[in-house]
Coordinates of C-alpha atoms in Angstrom, one line a residue:
X1100 CA -19.6 -122.8 29.2
X1101 CA -21.3 -119.3 29.1
X1102 CA -22.2 -120.4 25.0
X1103 CA -26.1 -120.7 25.6
X1104 CA -26.3 -117.1 27.3
X1105 CA -29.4 -114.9 24.9
X1106 CA -29.7 -111.3 25.7
X1107 CA -33.8 -110.5 25.7
X1108 CA -35.2 -107.2 25.1
X1109 CA -37.5 -105.6 27.4
X1110 CA -34.9 -105.9 30.4
X1111 CA -31.9 -104.6 31.8
X1112 CA -28.9 -106.7 30.5
X1113 CA -26.9 -106.7 34.1
X1114 CA -30.1 -108.3 35.9
X1115 CA -29.9 -110.6 32.9
X1116 CA -26.2 -111.7 33.5
X1117 CA -26.2 -111.3 37.0
X1118 CA -29.5 -114.1 37.0
X1119 CA -27.3 -116.5 34.2
X1120 CA -24.4 -116.4 36.1
X1121 CA -26.9 -117.3 39.5
X1122 CA -28.9 -120.1 37.9
X1123 CA -24.9 -121.9 37.1
X1124 CA -24.2 -121.4 40.2
X1125 CA -27.5 -123.1 41.5
X1126 CA -27.0 -126.1 39.4
X1127 CA -23.5 -126.8 40.5
X1128 CA -22.4 -125.6 37.1
X1129 CA -20.1 -123.3 39.1
X1130 CA -18.7 -124.6 42.1
X1131 CA -17.5 -122.6 45.3
X1132 CA -14.5 -121.0 45.4
X1133 CA -14.2 -121.1 42.0
X1134 CA -12.5 -118.0 40.0
X1135 CA -15.0 -116.4 37.8
X1136 CA -14.1 -115.0 34.6
X1137 CA -12.5 -111.1 34.7
X1138 CA -15.2 -108.4 33.9
X1139 CA -13.4 -108.0 30.7
X1140 CA -13.5 -111.7 29.8
X1141 CA -16.8 -112.1 30.2
X1142 CA -18.3 -109.2 28.6
X1143 CA -17.0 -110.9 25.5
X1144 CA -17.9 -114.2 26.2
X1145 CA -21.3 -113.2 27.1
X1146 CA -20.9 -110.3 24.1
X1147 CA -21.9 -107.4 26.8
X1148 CA -20.1 -104.4 27.6
X1149 CA -18.0 -104.4 30.5
X1150 CA -20.0 -102.3 32.4
X1151 CA -22.9 -104.5 32.5
X1152 CA -20.9 -107.8 33.5
X1153 CA -19.4 -105.3 36.4
X1154 CA -23.2 -104.0 37.7
X1155 CA -24.0 -108.0 37.6
X1156 CA -21.4 -109.2 39.4
X1157 CA -21.8 -106.5 42.4
X1158 CA -25.4 -107.6 42.0
X1159 CA -24.5 -111.5 42.4
X1160 CA -22.0 -110.4 45.2
X1161 CA -25.4 -108.6 47.0
X1162 CA -27.2 -111.4 46.3
X1163 CA -24.4 -113.4 48.7
X1164 CA -23.5 -115.8 45.7
X1165 CA -19.8 -114.1 45.4
X1166 CA -17.3 -112.7 46.9
X1167 CA -14.8 -110.2 45.4
X1168 CA -11.0 -110.3 46.6
X1169 CA -8.9 -107.1 45.7
X1170 CA -7.1 -107.4 43.2
X1171 CA -7.9 -110.6 41.9
X1172 CA -11.4 -110.9 40.9
X1173 CA -14.5 -112.0 42.3
X1174 CA -14.8 -116.0 43.3
X1175 CA -18.5 -118.3 43.9
X1176 CA -19.4 -118.1 47.6
X1177 CA -20.0 -120.9 49.5
X1178 CA -23.6 -122.1 48.8
X1179 CA -25.3 -123.3 52.0
X1180 CA -27.7 -125.7 52.3
X1181 CA -27.3 -126.3 48.6
X1182 CA -26.9 -129.8 47.2
X1183 CA -24.3 -130.5 44.5
X1184 CA -25.9 -133.2 41.7
X1185 CA -23.6 -135.3 42.0
X1186 CA -24.5 -136.0 46.2
X1187 CA -27.7 -137.3 45.0
X1188 CA -27.7 -140.1 47.1
X1189 CA -25.5 -139.3 50.1
X1190 CA -28.6 -137.8 51.7
X1191 CA -31.8 -139.6 51.9
X1192 CA -34.1 -136.2 52.1
X1193 CA -32.7 -135.5 48.7
X1194 CA -34.7 -138.3 47.0
X1195 CA -37.7 -138.2 49.3
X1196 CA -40.8 -138.3 47.1
X1197 CA -44.6 -137.4 48.7
X1198 CA -47.8 -138.4 46.9
X1199 CA -49.6 -135.3 47.2
X1200 CA -52.5 -136.3 45.9
X1201 CA -53.2 -139.0 48.3
X1202 CA -52.7 -136.5 51.0
X1203 CA -55.0 -134.1 49.6
X1204 CA -58.6 -134.0 52.0
X1205 CA -62.0 -134.2 51.1
X1206 CA -62.2 -130.1 50.3
X1207 CA -59.2 -130.2 48.1
X1208 CA -60.5 -133.0 45.8
X1209 CA -64.2 -131.7 45.8
X1210 CA -62.4 -128.0 44.5
X1211 CA -60.7 -130.2 41.7
X1212 CA -63.8 -131.9 40.9
X1213 CA -66.2 -129.0 40.9
X1214 CA -63.4 -126.9 38.9
X1215 CA -65.5 -126.1 35.8
X1216 CA -63.0 -123.6 34.9
X1217 CA -60.0 -126.1 34.3
X1218 CA -62.4 -128.7 33.2
X1219 CA -64.0 -126.5 30.9
X1220 CA -63.7 -126.2 26.6
X1221 CA -60.5 -125.4 24.8
X1222 CA -61.7 -123.1 22.2
X1223 CA -59.3 -123.4 18.9
X1224 CA -58.5 -120.1 17.1
X1225 CA -60.9 -119.0 15.2
X1226 CA -63.8 -120.5 17.3
X1227 CA -66.9 -118.4 17.6
X1228 CA -67.4 -118.3 22.2
X1229 CA -70.3 -117.5 23.3
X1230 CA -69.1 -118.5 27.1
X1231 CA -67.7 -115.3 28.7
X1232 CA -69.7 -112.9 30.6
X1233 CA -66.8 -110.9 31.4
X1234 CA -67.1 -107.5 29.6
X1235 CA -65.5 -106.6 26.4
X1236 CA -61.8 -104.9 27.4
X1237 CA -62.4 -102.5 23.9
X1238 CA -64.7 -100.5 26.0
X1239 CA -62.1 -99.7 29.0
X1240 CA -61.1 -96.0 29.1
X1241 CA -57.6 -96.2 29.7
X1242 CA -57.1 -92.9 29.9
X1243 CA -59.1 -92.4 32.9
X1244 CA -58.0 -95.4 34.9
X1245 CA -54.1 -93.8 34.0
X1246 CA -55.3 -90.7 35.1
X1247 CA -56.9 -91.5 38.3
X1248 CA -54.2 -94.1 39.3
X1249 CA -51.4 -90.7 38.8
X1250 CA -53.9 -88.7 40.8
X1251 CA -54.0 -91.3 43.7
X1252 CA -50.1 -92.0 43.4
X1253 CA -50.0 -87.8 43.6
X1254 CA -51.8 -87.6 46.7
X1255 CA -50.3 -90.5 49.5
X1256 CA -48.5 -93.3 47.0
X1257 CA -46.0 -93.8 49.9
X1258 CA -49.2 -95.3 52.0
X1259 CA -50.6 -97.1 48.9
X1260 CA -47.4 -99.0 49.2
X1261 CA -47.5 -99.6 52.0
X1262 CA -49.8 -102.6 54.4
X1263 CA -53.6 -101.5 54.6
X1264 CA -56.5 -102.4 56.5
X1265 CA -58.5 -105.7 56.7
X1266 CA -61.6 -103.9 56.5
X1267 CA -60.7 -101.9 53.1
X1268 CA -59.7 -98.5 51.9
X1269 CA -61.5 -96.6 54.3
X1270 CA -62.4 -93.6 51.5
X1271 CA -63.5 -96.8 49.1
X1272 CA -66.2 -97.4 51.7
X1273 CA -67.2 -94.2 51.9
X1274 CA -68.2 -93.5 48.7
X1275 CA -69.9 -97.4 48.7
X1276 CA -71.8 -97.0 51.4
X1277 CA -73.3 -93.6 49.7
X1278 CA -73.1 -95.5 46.1
X1279 CA -75.5 -98.0 47.8
X1280 CA -77.6 -95.2 49.9
X1281 CA -78.5 -94.3 46.2
X1282 CA -80.0 -97.4 45.5
X1283 CA -82.5 -97.3 48.2
X1284 CA -80.5 -99.4 51.3
X1285 CA -80.9 -97.6 54.5
X1286 CA -77.3 -98.1 56.1
X1287 CA -78.0 -97.8 60.0
X1288 CA -76.8 -100.3 62.0
X1289 CA -74.8 -101.7 59.1
X1290 CA -71.1 -101.6 58.2
X1291 CA -68.9 -102.7 55.3
X1292 CA -66.1 -105.3 54.6
X1293 CA -64.3 -104.5 51.0
X1294 CA -63.5 -108.1 49.1
X1295 CA -61.1 -109.5 46.4
X1296 CA -64.2 -109.8 43.9
X1297 CA -67.8 -111.3 45.0
X1298 CA -66.4 -114.9 45.3
X1299 CA -63.9 -114.0 48.4
X1300 CA -67.2 -112.2 49.9
X1301 CA -69.2 -115.0 49.5
X1302 CA -66.7 -117.5 50.6
X1303 CA -66.1 -115.0 54.0
X1304 CA -69.9 -114.7 54.9
X1305 CA -70.2 -118.9 54.0
X1306 CA -67.1 -119.5 56.3
X1307 CA -69.2 -117.5 59.1
X1308 CA -72.5 -119.0 58.8
X1309 CA -71.5 -122.7 58.3
X1310 CA -73.0 -124.5 61.7
X1311 CA -71.3 -126.3 63.9
X1312 CA -72.0 -130.0 64.4
X1313 CA -74.1 -131.1 61.1
X1314 CA -74.3 -130.1 57.5
X1315 CA -75.3 -126.2 56.4
X1316 CA -79.0 -126.4 54.8
X1317 CA -79.3 -123.5 51.7
X1318 CA -81.7 -122.4 49.4
X1319 CA -81.3 -120.8 46.4
X1320 CA -82.8 -120.1 42.6
X1321 CA -82.4 -123.2 40.6
X1322 CA -80.6 -122.7 38.0
X1323 CA -78.3 -120.4 39.7
X1324 CA -74.6 -119.3 39.7
X1325 CA -72.7 -122.0 39.1
X1326 CA -69.6 -120.3 41.5
X1327 CA -72.2 -120.9 44.5
X1328 CA -73.6 -123.7 43.9
X1329 CA -68.9 -125.1 43.7
X1330 CA -68.7 -122.8 47.2
X1331 CA -72.1 -123.9 48.8
X1332 CA -71.1 -127.5 48.0
X1333 CA -67.0 -126.9 48.6
X1334 CA -68.6 -125.7 52.6
X1335 CA -70.5 -128.5 53.1
X1336 CA -74.3 -127.1 52.6
X1337 CA -77.3 -129.1 51.3
X1338 CA -78.9 -127.0 48.6
X1339 CA -82.7 -126.9 47.7
X1340 CA -83.1 -125.5 44.2
X1341 CA -86.7 -123.2 43.8
X1342 CA -87.8 -122.9 40.4
X1343 CA -87.4 -119.9 38.6
X1344 CA -90.9 -118.3 37.6
X1345 CA -90.7 -115.2 34.1
X1346 CA -90.5 -112.7 36.7
X1347 CA -88.2 -115.0 39.4
X1348 CA -88.4 -117.3 42.0
X1349 CA -91.4 -119.0 42.5
X1350 CA -92.8 -117.9 45.5
X1351 CA -95.4 -120.4 46.1
X1352 CA -92.6 -123.3 45.8
X1353 CA -90.8 -121.8 48.7
X1354 CA -93.3 -121.2 50.6
X1355 CA -94.1 -125.2 50.0
X1356 CA -90.3 -126.1 51.1
X1357 CA -90.2 -123.6 54.3
X1358 CA -93.7 -125.2 55.6
X1359 CA -91.8 -128.5 55.2
X1360 CA -88.5 -127.9 57.2
X1361 CA -87.1 -124.6 59.1
X1362 CA -83.8 -125.4 59.4
X1363 CA -82.5 -123.8 56.5
X1364 CA -79.6 -121.4 57.4
X1365 CA -79.2 -118.8 55.0
X1366 CA -81.0 -117.9 51.0
X1367 CA -79.3 -117.3 48.1
X1368 CA -80.1 -114.7 45.8
X1369 CA -79.4 -112.6 42.9
X1370 CA -82.8 -110.7 42.2
X1371 CA -81.4 -108.7 39.2
X1372 CA -80.1 -110.0 35.9
X1373 CA -79.9 -113.5 37.3
X1374 CA -76.9 -115.6 36.5
X1375 CA -77.9 -117.8 34.1
X1376 CA -81.4 -116.5 33.6
X1377 CA -80.9 -113.1 33.0
X1378 CA -84.3 -113.0 34.8
X1379 CA -84.8 -109.3 37.0
X1380 CA -87.0 -110.1 39.9
X1381 CA -90.2 -108.2 40.1
X1382 CA -90.6 -105.2 42.1
X1383 CA -93.7 -107.0 43.8
X1384 CA -91.8 -110.1 44.0
X1385 CA -89.4 -108.9 45.8
X1386 CA -91.5 -107.6 48.4
X1387 CA -93.0 -111.0 48.5
X1388 CA -89.9 -113.1 48.7
X1389 CA -89.0 -110.7 51.8
X1390 CA -91.9 -111.4 53.4
X1391 CA -91.9 -114.9 53.5
X1392 CA -88.1 -115.1 54.5
X1393 CA -88.3 -112.2 57.5
X1394 CA -91.4 -114.6 58.4
X1395 CA -88.9 -118.0 58.5
X1396 CA -86.2 -116.2 60.2
X1397 CA -84.4 -117.2 57.3
X1398 CA -80.8 -114.9 56.5
X1399 CA -80.2 -113.7 52.6
X1400 CA -77.3 -113.6 50.7
X1401 CA -78.2 -111.4 48.1
X1402 CA -75.6 -111.2 44.7
X1403 CA -75.8 -107.4 43.5
X1404 CA -75.1 -108.9 39.8
X1405 CA -75.2 -107.1 37.2
X1406 CA -77.1 -104.6 38.6
X1407 CA -76.0 -101.1 36.5
X1408 CA -76.4 -103.1 32.9
X1409 CA -80.5 -101.7 33.3
X1410 CA -81.7 -101.2 29.3
X1411 CA -85.1 -100.5 29.8
X1412 CA -87.4 -99.9 32.7
X1413 CA -87.0 -98.5 35.8
X1414 CA -84.3 -98.5 39.0
X1415 CA -85.4 -102.1 40.6
X1416 CA -84.7 -101.5 44.4
X1417 CA -81.5 -104.3 46.0
X1418 CA -83.5 -106.9 48.4
X1419 CA -81.1 -105.2 50.9
X1420 CA -83.4 -101.7 49.8
X1421 CA -86.4 -103.8 50.6
X1422 CA -85.6 -105.2 54.4
X1423 CA -85.7 -101.1 55.0
X1424 CA -84.4 -101.0 58.3
X1425 CA -84.1 -104.8 58.9
X1426 CA -80.2 -106.9 59.7
X1427 CA -81.5 -109.8 57.6
X1428 CA -79.8 -109.4 54.1
X1429 CA -76.0 -109.7 53.6
X1430 CA -75.1 -107.4 50.1
X1431 CA -72.2 -108.8 48.1
X1432 CA -71.1 -106.3 45.4
X1433 CA -68.4 -105.7 42.8
X1434 CA -68.1 -103.6 39.6
X1435 CA -66.3 -106.9 38.0
X1436 CA -69.0 -107.9 35.1
X1437 CA -69.8 -103.6 34.5
X1438 CA -66.4 -102.3 34.9
X1439 CA -63.0 -103.9 35.3
X1440 CA -62.6 -107.7 36.5
X1441 CA -59.1 -107.2 36.6
X1442 CA -59.1 -104.7 39.6
X1443 CA -60.2 -107.7 42.6
X1444 CA -62.4 -105.0 44.4
X1445 CA -65.6 -106.1 45.7
X1446 CA -67.6 -105.4 49.0
X1447 CA -70.1 -106.9 51.6
X1448 CA -72.4 -104.4 53.4
X1449 CA -74.3 -106.1 56.2
X1450 CA -75.5 -105.6 59.8
X1451 CA -72.4 -104.3 62.1
X1452 CA -72.6 -107.6 64.1
X1453 CA -71.3 -110.2 61.0
X1454 CA -68.8 -107.7 59.3
X1455 CA -66.9 -107.5 62.3
X1456 CA -66.6 -110.7 62.3
X1457 CA -65.6 -111.1 58.7
X1458 CA -62.9 -108.8 59.0
X1459 CA -61.0 -110.4 61.6
X1460 CA -61.5 -113.9 59.4
X1461 CA -60.7 -111.7 56.6
X1462 CA -57.0 -110.5 58.1
X1463 CA -56.4 -114.1 59.4
X1464 CA -56.4 -115.4 55.4
X1465 CA -55.5 -112.4 53.5
X1466 CA -54.7 -109.5 55.9
X1467 CA -56.3 -107.3 53.2
X1468 CA -57.1 -106.6 49.5
X1469 CA -55.0 -104.7 47.7
X1470 CA -54.9 -101.2 48.4
X1471 CA -53.2 -99.9 45.6
X1472 CA -56.9 -101.7 43.2
X1473 CA -59.1 -100.1 46.1
X1474 CA -57.5 -96.5 46.0
X1475 CA -57.6 -96.4 41.7
X1476 CA -61.3 -97.4 41.9
X1477 CA -61.8 -95.1 44.7
X1478 CA -60.2 -92.1 42.5
X1479 CA -61.8 -93.5 39.0
X1480 CA -65.3 -93.1 41.0
X1481 CA -64.7 -90.2 42.5
X1482 CA -63.3 -88.5 39.3
X1483 CA -66.7 -89.0 38.1
X1484 CA -65.8 -91.6 35.0
X1485 CA -68.0 -94.5 36.5
X1486 CA -71.0 -92.8 35.1
X1487 CA -69.9 -91.9 31.9
X1488 CA -68.3 -95.8 31.7
X1489 CA -71.6 -97.1 31.9
X1490 CA -74.0 -94.9 30.0
X1491 CA -71.1 -95.9 27.0
X1492 CA -70.9 -99.7 28.2
X1493 CA -75.0 -99.4 28.4
X1494 CA -75.3 -98.1 24.6
X1495 CA -72.8 -101.1 23.4
X1496 CA -74.7 -103.4 25.5
X1497 CA -77.7 -102.6 25.0
X1498 CA -77.1 -103.1 21.3
X1499 CA -75.4 -106.3 21.2
X1500 CA -78.2 -107.5 23.5
X1501 CA -81.1 -106.9 20.9
X1502 CA -79.2 -108.2 18.2
X1503 CA -78.8 -111.5 20.2
X1504 CA -82.5 -111.6 20.5
X1505 CA -82.6 -110.8 16.9
X1506 CA -80.5 -113.7 16.0
X1507 CA -82.4 -116.4 18.4
X1508 CA -85.5 -115.5 17.2
X1509 CA -84.4 -115.9 13.5
X1510 CA -81.8 -119.6 14.1
X1511 CA -83.7 -120.4 17.0
X1512 CA -87.5 -120.3 17.2
X1513 CA -88.2 -123.4 18.7
X1514 CA -86.0 -122.1 21.7
X1515 CA -87.8 -120.0 24.4
X1516 CA -85.3 -117.0 25.6
X1517 CA -85.0 -115.5 28.6
X1518 CA -83.2 -112.4 29.8
X1519 CA -84.1 -109.1 30.8
X1520 CA -80.6 -107.4 30.6
X1521 CA -76.9 -108.1 31.3
X1522 CA -74.1 -109.6 29.0
X1523 CA -76.3 -113.2 28.2
X1524 CA -79.3 -115.0 27.4
X1525 CA -80.8 -118.1 28.2
X1526 CA -82.5 -120.5 26.4
X1527 CA -84.5 -123.3 26.8
X1528 CA -85.3 -126.0 24.2
X1529 CA -87.6 -128.7 23.8
X1530 CA -86.9 -131.4 26.5
X1531 CA -85.5 -134.1 24.2
X1532 CA -82.7 -131.9 23.0
X1533 CA -79.5 -132.7 25.3
X1534 CA -77.4 -129.4 24.7
X1535 CA -74.1 -131.5 25.2
X1536 CA -74.2 -132.5 22.9
X1537 CA -75.3 -130.0 20.7
X1538 CA -72.3 -128.4 22.1
X1539 CA -70.6 -131.4 20.6
X1540 CA -72.0 -130.8 17.4
X1541 CA -71.4 -127.1 17.5
X1542 CA -67.7 -127.4 18.5
X1543 CA -67.0 -129.3 15.0
X1544 CA -68.1 -126.2 13.1
X1545 CA -66.5 -124.0 15.7
X1546 CA -68.3 -122.9 18.0
X1547 CA -68.8 -123.3 21.4
X1548 CA -71.5 -122.2 24.4
X1549 CA -71.6 -122.8 28.3
X1550 CA -74.5 -125.7 28.5
X1551 CA -77.5 -125.0 30.9
X1552 CA -77.1 -127.8 33.1
X1553 CA -73.9 -127.0 35.0
X1554 CA -76.1 -124.1 36.8
X1555 CA -79.2 -126.5 37.8
X1556 CA -78.7 -128.0 41.5
X1557 CA -79.1 -131.4 40.7
X1558 CA -77.4 -133.6 37.9
X1559 CA -79.5 -134.3 34.7
X1560 CA -81.4 -131.0 35.6
X1561 CA -81.6 -128.0 32.4
X1562 CA -80.6 -130.7 29.9
X1563 CA -81.9 -128.7 27.2
X1564 CA -79.9 -125.0 28.3
X1565 CA -77.6 -123.4 27.4
X1566 CA -76.3 -119.7 28.0
X1567 CA -75.2 -117.2 25.1
X1568 CA -72.9 -114.5 26.7
X1569 CA -72.3 -112.0 23.7
X1570 CA -69.7 -108.9 25.4
X1571 CA -67.4 -110.2 23.6
X1572 CA -68.7 -111.4 20.6
X1573 CA -68.6 -109.3 17.3
X1574 CA -72.1 -108.7 15.6
X1575 CA -70.6 -110.6 12.8
X1576 CA -69.9 -113.4 15.4
X1577 CA -72.8 -113.0 16.8
X1578 CA -75.0 -114.0 13.7
X1579 CA -72.9 -116.3 12.2
X1580 CA -72.4 -118.3 15.6
X1581 CA -76.0 -118.5 16.4
X1582 CA -76.9 -119.3 13.0
X1583 CA -74.5 -122.2 13.3
X1584 CA -76.4 -123.0 16.9
X1585 CA -79.6 -123.2 14.9
X1586 CA -78.6 -125.4 12.3
X1587 CA -76.7 -128.0 14.4
X1588 CA -80.2 -127.6 17.0
X1589 CA -82.3 -129.1 13.8
X1590 CA -80.4 -131.9 14.0
X1591 CA -81.8 -132.9 17.4
X1592 CA -84.8 -131.3 17.1
X1593 CA -85.7 -133.4 14.1
X1594 CA -85.4 -136.8 15.7

C-alpha cells in the first residue's frame, strides 16, 4: 500500500496527499477504525515532508474521513452509507442497473439525433479545417481583458462572487440598451434579459412562444442556422423555409406562403451576415419583410449574428429598428462570434411583457447568467476596448475574407460564392455535385469543411452546397485548402 502515490506538479502537495488517502478510504483499502501511519512514517512512504502530511491529516479530519486520539494518532472514521467492496451481494440495491436509454423521452432522443457536433467530423492532426466560424483567439487582447477583470473586482468583487439577478447585471443591461439605441432601435416599451449566449435566449423564447395543445409553426430563411433548426424541432415546431435571394429572403415567396396559411406562431430571421449564406438583407427588403409580417401579425425573432463584422458599405439597421415603436420583433444578440465565446453572455431585447415572462423562466431554469462574466464584459466595454478590438478584427477578417474569395474564384470557378462579410463564405456547385462525397474525398487529402445540406430545412436540399469558415485558418492553409477542394471537385464536375 502507498506505493502508487505520485506527486503531480502545479497543485499543493498537502491537497494531493489528502485526496489520495481519501480515495483509499472510499475504496475500502483503509477500513474504519484502522490507524493511519504516523505523520513521520507517511512522509517517508509518500516521499513528502512531515508538515505536508500533518496538513493532509488535518484536512481529512475536517472532511470527516478520520479522527484523532490524543497521544495515539489518526484513525479512519466510520463511513456512513458506504458499501465495502466485499458486501456487493448483501444489498440488492448495490447491483441495481437501469436502462437509461429506454427511459429517455422524445426530447432527449431527438437531442442526440440532432446533435451534429457530436456526430461531426474529427479532424486529425495537421488537417486544414474550414468548419469553424469562431473568432481567432490570436486576436484576443488579453491585457485589456485582465484589466477589465481587475478593475471590476476592485470595485465590487465580493458582490460579484455572490448570487446575481435573473434579469442580468444592471450596468451591463443599461450599457447594451444604449448600444442597441445607437443601432437605431427605439427602446421605449422594451426591456432586456441577459442570457448565457444566443442559444439560451432562443431556447427561452421558443419555450414561451410554443403553443399549447398543438404543434407550433415557424417560418425561416432556407437555408438557415442549423442550431436554430435543431431547437425549433426540439420544441415541436413545423418549419417552413423561404428561399434566399441575393439580397435576402424572397419576399414574394414569403407573401405567397402567408396567403395560404396564417397559422404561423413566429418567424426566425438572420438579416445580417446570414448563417450560412453570409448574405446581408438589403434595407429595402428589410422594410418589405417587416410590412408583410406586420400585416399578417407574425412575431419575429431576429438573430443579431455577426452584425459588427461589416467590411464595406453603410450600416444597415436591424429589423428591430425598422419596427420602430412596434413590439413585434424580439432581438437576440451576443458578441460570441466577434469577441470572446468563452464569456457566455447574450441578450434578448423585446417587449416588456415578454421579457417579464422570460425572466421568470430564466430564474426557474438557471437562476442567472454568470455575474462575473457579465461584469468583465461590461467593464471591457466601458473601458472603450470594444471599438478598438472590432477595428482590428475587421481589418484581419476582411483580409482573410478577400483572400478566401480570391482563392475560390481561382480554384473553384464553377461554384457560385455568396457572403458579404462575417467569418465564412457559402459555395453552391452545379446540382449533380454531392458535397458530402466531396468532403470524403477532401478528408483523405487533409481538408475538411461543413456540408451545406445541414443548414436546409428538408432532407435532400442543399446537397450541392458547402460553408467555408476562414477565421481560424492561416493564409497558407486557406490557399492550399481551397486548392485541394478545387482539385477534388473536378472529379465530380466531370461526371
